[in-house]
XYZ file of N, CA and C in Angstrom:
345
model
N 0.797 -1.178 0.000
C 0.000 0.000 0.000
C 0.846 1.250 0.000
N 0.359 2.132 -0.731
C 1.077 3.392 -0.830
C 0.444 4.395 0.122
N 1.301 5.251 0.629
C 0.780 6.350 1.455
C 0.454 7.515 0.536
N -0.617 8.225 0.830
C -0.955 9.347 -0.055
C 0.127 10.427 -0.013
N 0.324 11.069 -1.139
C 1.329 12.134 -1.226
C 0.823 13.362 -0.457
N 1.728 13.968 0.211
C 1.382 15.200 0.930
C 1.445 16.376 -0.045
N 0.421 17.179 -0.005
C 0.420 18.385 -0.831
C 1.068 19.503 -0.025
N 2.209 19.879 -0.415
C 2.909 20.956 0.281
C 2.707 22.261 -0.472
N 2.382 23.248 0.292
C 2.243 24.582 -0.287
C 3.474 25.374 0.113
N 4.168 25.861 -0.850
C 5.367 26.640 -0.572
C 5.103 28.095 -0.929
N 5.467 28.962 -0.027
C 5.304 30.390 -0.241
C 6.677 30.988 -0.482
N 6.791 31.746 -1.548
C 8.063 32.399 -1.863
C 8.174 33.658 -1.007
N 9.066 33.656 -0.041
C 9.201 34.752 0.926
C 10.123 35.862 0.439
N 10.852 35.639 -0.633
C 11.839 36.629 -1.095
C 11.181 37.962 -1.470
N 10.100 38.006 -2.252
C 9.505 39.309 -2.568
C 8.989 40.053 -1.331
N 8.430 39.306 -0.371
C 7.931 39.960 0.829
C 9.088 40.527 1.649
N 10.177 39.829 1.737
C 11.348 40.324 2.466
C 11.914 41.558 1.769
N 11.943 41.546 0.435
C 12.417 42.716 -0.313
C 11.559 43.942 -0.011
N 10.259 43.774 -0.044
C 9.358 44.909 0.195
C 9.486 45.410 1.623
N 9.581 44.506 2.591
C 9.736 44.913 3.992
C 11.046 45.660 4.189
N 12.119 45.203 3.568
C 13.404 45.900 3.718
C 13.355 47.282 3.072
N 12.720 47.398 1.902
C 12.579 48.720 1.267
C 11.738 49.654 2.134
N 10.660 49.151 2.694
C 9.818 49.965 3.568
C 10.589 50.399 4.798
N 11.354 49.519 5.365
C 12.154 49.852 6.541
C 13.184 50.926 6.213
N 13.880 50.790 5.076
C 14.854 51.810 4.671
C 14.181 53.160 4.443
N 13.013 53.148 3.791
C 12.273 54.390 3.544
C 11.916 55.072 4.857
N 11.407 54.318 5.811
C 11.017 54.901 7.094
C 12.217 55.444 7.859
N 13.356 54.784 7.757
C 14.562 55.278 8.433
C 15.013 56.599 7.816
N 15.029 56.664 6.490
C 15.459 57.893 5.811
C 14.491 59.038 6.105
N 13.204 58.782 6.001
C 12.217 59.837 6.251
C 12.256 60.271 7.706
N 12.451 59.334 8.608
C 12.533 59.673 10.030
C 13.719 60.558 10.340
N 14.857 60.313 9.678
C 16.039 61.137 9.907
C 15.866 62.528 9.320
N 15.206 62.636 8.183
C 14.980 63.950 7.566
C 14.034 64.772 8.436
N 13.045 64.119 9.024
C 12.066 64.834 9.845
C 12.642 65.380 11.131
N 13.733 64.785 11.649
C 14.304 65.265 12.905
C 15.238 66.444 12.707
N 15.743 66.655 11.502
C 16.609 67.800 11.233
C 15.756 69.038 11.100
N 15.612 69.769 12.188
C 14.776 70.958 12.198
C 15.650 72.180 11.940
N 15.568 72.770 10.747
C 16.417 73.930 10.468
C 15.999 75.123 11.330
N 16.972 75.842 11.793
C 16.698 77.031 12.589
C 16.386 78.178 11.637
N 15.132 78.561 11.615
C 14.701 79.625 10.706
C 14.561 80.922 11.480
N 14.999 81.995 10.875
C 14.824 83.314 11.459
C 13.682 83.970 10.718
N 12.519 84.001 11.349
C 11.333 84.549 10.703
C 11.358 86.070 10.762
N 10.858 86.737 9.745
C 10.836 88.202 9.760
C 9.830 88.725 10.774
N 10.121 89.876 11.305
C 9.215 90.522 12.261
C 8.500 91.663 11.547
N 7.353 92.044 12.088
C 6.537 93.075 11.444
C 7.244 94.424 11.416
N 8.053 94.717 12.432
C 8.719 96.022 12.440
C 9.871 96.085 11.438
N 10.245 94.952 10.850
C 11.303 94.925 9.829
C 10.725 94.981 8.416
N 9.412 95.072 8.307
C 8.767 95.047 6.991
C 9.044 96.341 6.236
N 9.090 96.235 4.936
C 9.291 97.394 4.074
C 7.956 98.077 3.832
N 7.973 99.369 3.721
C 6.767 100.116 3.408
C 6.550 100.050 1.903
N 5.424 99.537 1.498
C 5.092 99.440 0.087
C 3.973 100.433 -0.193
N 4.211 101.291 -1.145
C 3.210 102.286 -1.489
C 2.389 101.744 -2.652
N 1.127 101.522 -2.407
C 0.213 101.026 -3.432
C -0.910 102.046 -3.572
N -0.907 102.733 -4.677
C -1.904 103.772 -4.880
C -3.290 103.147 -4.991
N -4.222 103.686 -4.226
C -5.596 103.223 -4.287
C -5.882 101.991 -3.449
N -4.897 101.526 -2.693
C -5.102 100.349 -1.858
C -5.003 100.737 -0.396
N -5.712 100.005 0.417
C -5.725 100.258 1.848
C -5.171 99.024 2.555
N -4.132 99.209 3.334
C -3.543 98.103 4.093
C -3.884 98.299 5.562
N -4.486 97.293 6.156
C -4.845 97.335 7.568
C -4.043 96.257 8.275
N -3.188 96.674 9.205
C -2.407 95.731 10.001
C -3.077 95.590 11.357
N -3.323 94.365 11.770
C -3.946 94.105 13.058
C -2.891 93.606 14.030
N -2.959 94.095 15.269
C -2.041 93.621 16.294
C -2.754 93.588 17.635
N -2.233 92.752 18.515
C -2.811 92.619 19.849
C -1.723 92.940 20.858
N -1.978 93.963 21.679
C -1.008 94.386 22.684
C -1.714 94.375 24.037
N -1.269 93.504 24.904
C -1.824 93.464 26.257
C -3.313 93.179 26.293
N -3.796 92.343 25.431
C -5.214 91.997 25.426
C -6.089 92.976 24.654
N -5.517 94.055 24.142
C -6.286 95.043 23.368
C -5.884 94.899 21.905
N -6.861 94.821 21.035
C -6.598 94.699 19.598
C -6.592 96.083 18.959
N -5.642 96.284 18.049
C -5.509 97.553 17.348
C -5.505 97.311 15.845
N -6.034 98.292 15.118
C -5.938 98.309 13.667
C -5.018 99.462 13.303
N -3.945 99.178 12.572
C -2.986 100.198 12.165
C -3.182 100.491 10.684
N -3.521 101.766 10.404
C -3.735 102.197 9.029
C -2.935 103.467 8.819
N -2.038 103.442 7.843
C -1.190 104.598 7.522
C -0.529 105.159 8.785
N 0.079 104.283 9.579
C 0.795 104.634 10.810
C -0.086 105.308 11.854
N -1.394 105.137 11.769
C -2.305 105.603 12.821
C -2.911 104.374 13.467
N -2.978 104.361 14.784
C -3.471 103.213 15.527
C -4.897 103.488 16.015
N -5.784 102.542 15.732
C -7.170 102.617 16.161
C -7.463 101.406 17.042
N -7.962 101.655 18.255
C -8.296 100.558 19.156
C -9.618 99.938 18.718
N -9.647 98.614 18.728
C -10.874 97.899 18.398
C -11.590 97.529 19.689
N -12.892 97.365 19.591
C -13.682 97.002 20.757
C -13.402 95.573 21.200
N -13.980 95.158 22.320
C -13.697 93.829 22.855
C -14.123 92.687 21.936
N -15.125 92.891 21.122
C -15.574 91.831 20.212
C -15.146 92.114 18.782
N -14.167 93.022 18.603
C -13.701 93.345 17.270
C -14.524 94.434 16.607
N -15.358 95.113 17.395
C -16.174 96.178 16.823
C -15.294 97.364 16.462
N -15.713 98.107 15.493
C -14.946 99.237 14.977
C -15.413 100.504 15.677
N -14.451 101.303 16.164
C -14.848 102.565 16.798
C -15.166 103.610 15.732
N -15.735 104.730 16.161
C -16.238 105.725 15.205
C -15.133 106.372 14.383
N -13.975 106.658 14.982
C -12.914 107.322 14.215
C -12.367 106.396 13.128
N -12.290 105.104 13.411
C -11.843 104.165 12.397
C -12.879 104.043 11.288
N -14.146 103.970 11.654
C -15.212 103.888 10.654
C -15.214 105.131 9.774
N -14.987 106.293 10.378
C -14.940 107.542 9.604
C -13.754 107.527 8.641
N -12.599 107.059 9.114
C -11.404 106.985 8.266
C -11.647 106.046 7.084
N -12.243 104.889 7.350
C -12.512 103.927 6.283
C -13.516 104.484 5.278
N -14.539 105.164 5.764
C -15.535 105.754 4.871
C -14.889 106.800 3.955
N -14.034 107.644 4.519
C -13.351 108.660 3.707
C -12.445 108.004 2.666
N -11.731 106.963 3.070
C -10.825 106.303 2.133
C -11.596 105.628 1.001
N -12.698 104.995 1.333
C -13.508 104.338 0.294
C -14.073 105.376 -0.669
N -14.556 106.501 -0.142
C -15.084 107.561 -1.005
C -13.988 108.110 -1.918
N -12.780 108.308 -1.366
C -11.670 108.801 -2.174
C -11.313 107.795 -3.266
N -11.269 106.499 -2.898
C -10.899 105.468 -3.873
C -11.935 105.378 -4.992
N -13.205 105.485 -4.642
C -14.242 105.450 -5.678
C -14.152 106.649 -6.603
N -13.931 107.831 -6.044
C -13.802 109.038 -6.872
C -12.560 108.934 -7.755
N -11.476 108.402 -7.202
C -10.246 108.264 -7.961
C -10.433 107.254 -9.094
N -11.153 106.165 -8.813
C -11.405 105.148 -9.842
C -12.278 105.707 -10.954
N -13.267 106.513 -10.590
C -14.123 107.145 -11.614
C -13.312 108.096 -12.476
N -12.401 108.848 -11.852
C -11.557 109.772 -12.601
C -10.667 109.043 -13.585
N -10.139 107.894 -13.180
C -9.309 107.105 -14.075
C -10.125 106.525 -15.209
N -11.378 106.115 -14.907
C -12.228 105.531 -15.934
C -12.578 106.576 -16.992
N -12.869 107.810 -16.577
C -13.199 108.839 -17.561
C -11.973 109.242 -18.366
N -10.806 109.271 -17.721
C -9.578 109.608 -18.450
C -9.239 108.520 -19.462
N -9.498 107.272 -19.122
C -9.246 106.184 -20.069
C -10.197 106.240 -21.233
N -11.457 106.629 -20.994
C -12.417 106.704 -22.093
C -12.112 107.874 -23.023
N -11.521 108.942 -22.485
C -11.140 110.095 -23.315
C -9.975 109.727 -24.232
N -9.030 108.916 -23.723
C -7.853 108.530 -24.509
C -8.236 107.688 -25.715
N -9.294 106.912 -25.594
C -9.710 106.032 -26.706
C -10.283 106.884 -27.776
């Protein structure tokens, strides 16, 4: 009598070992790159250059001692506790918007005359 043949299943482990080793190398390289934290010197607001943009309004916001300020053309306006705008700031913004609209209309009419 013969004994039945055993069916052996063989798994080729070489591709799996290759992939695991590549993954391990990748993680080591990425981990080393992530720990090198370059020391960056970030610019400060007081070192910023003044840029003159005709017809544009730049509003810089800052918080000093719990009070928020809006800085426009080197004038400081205190904001209310919930970010509300005080009357002098609202008046300044209204005047600037009116000036910008009048200036834009003047440019539009001058452009139409040139054509």
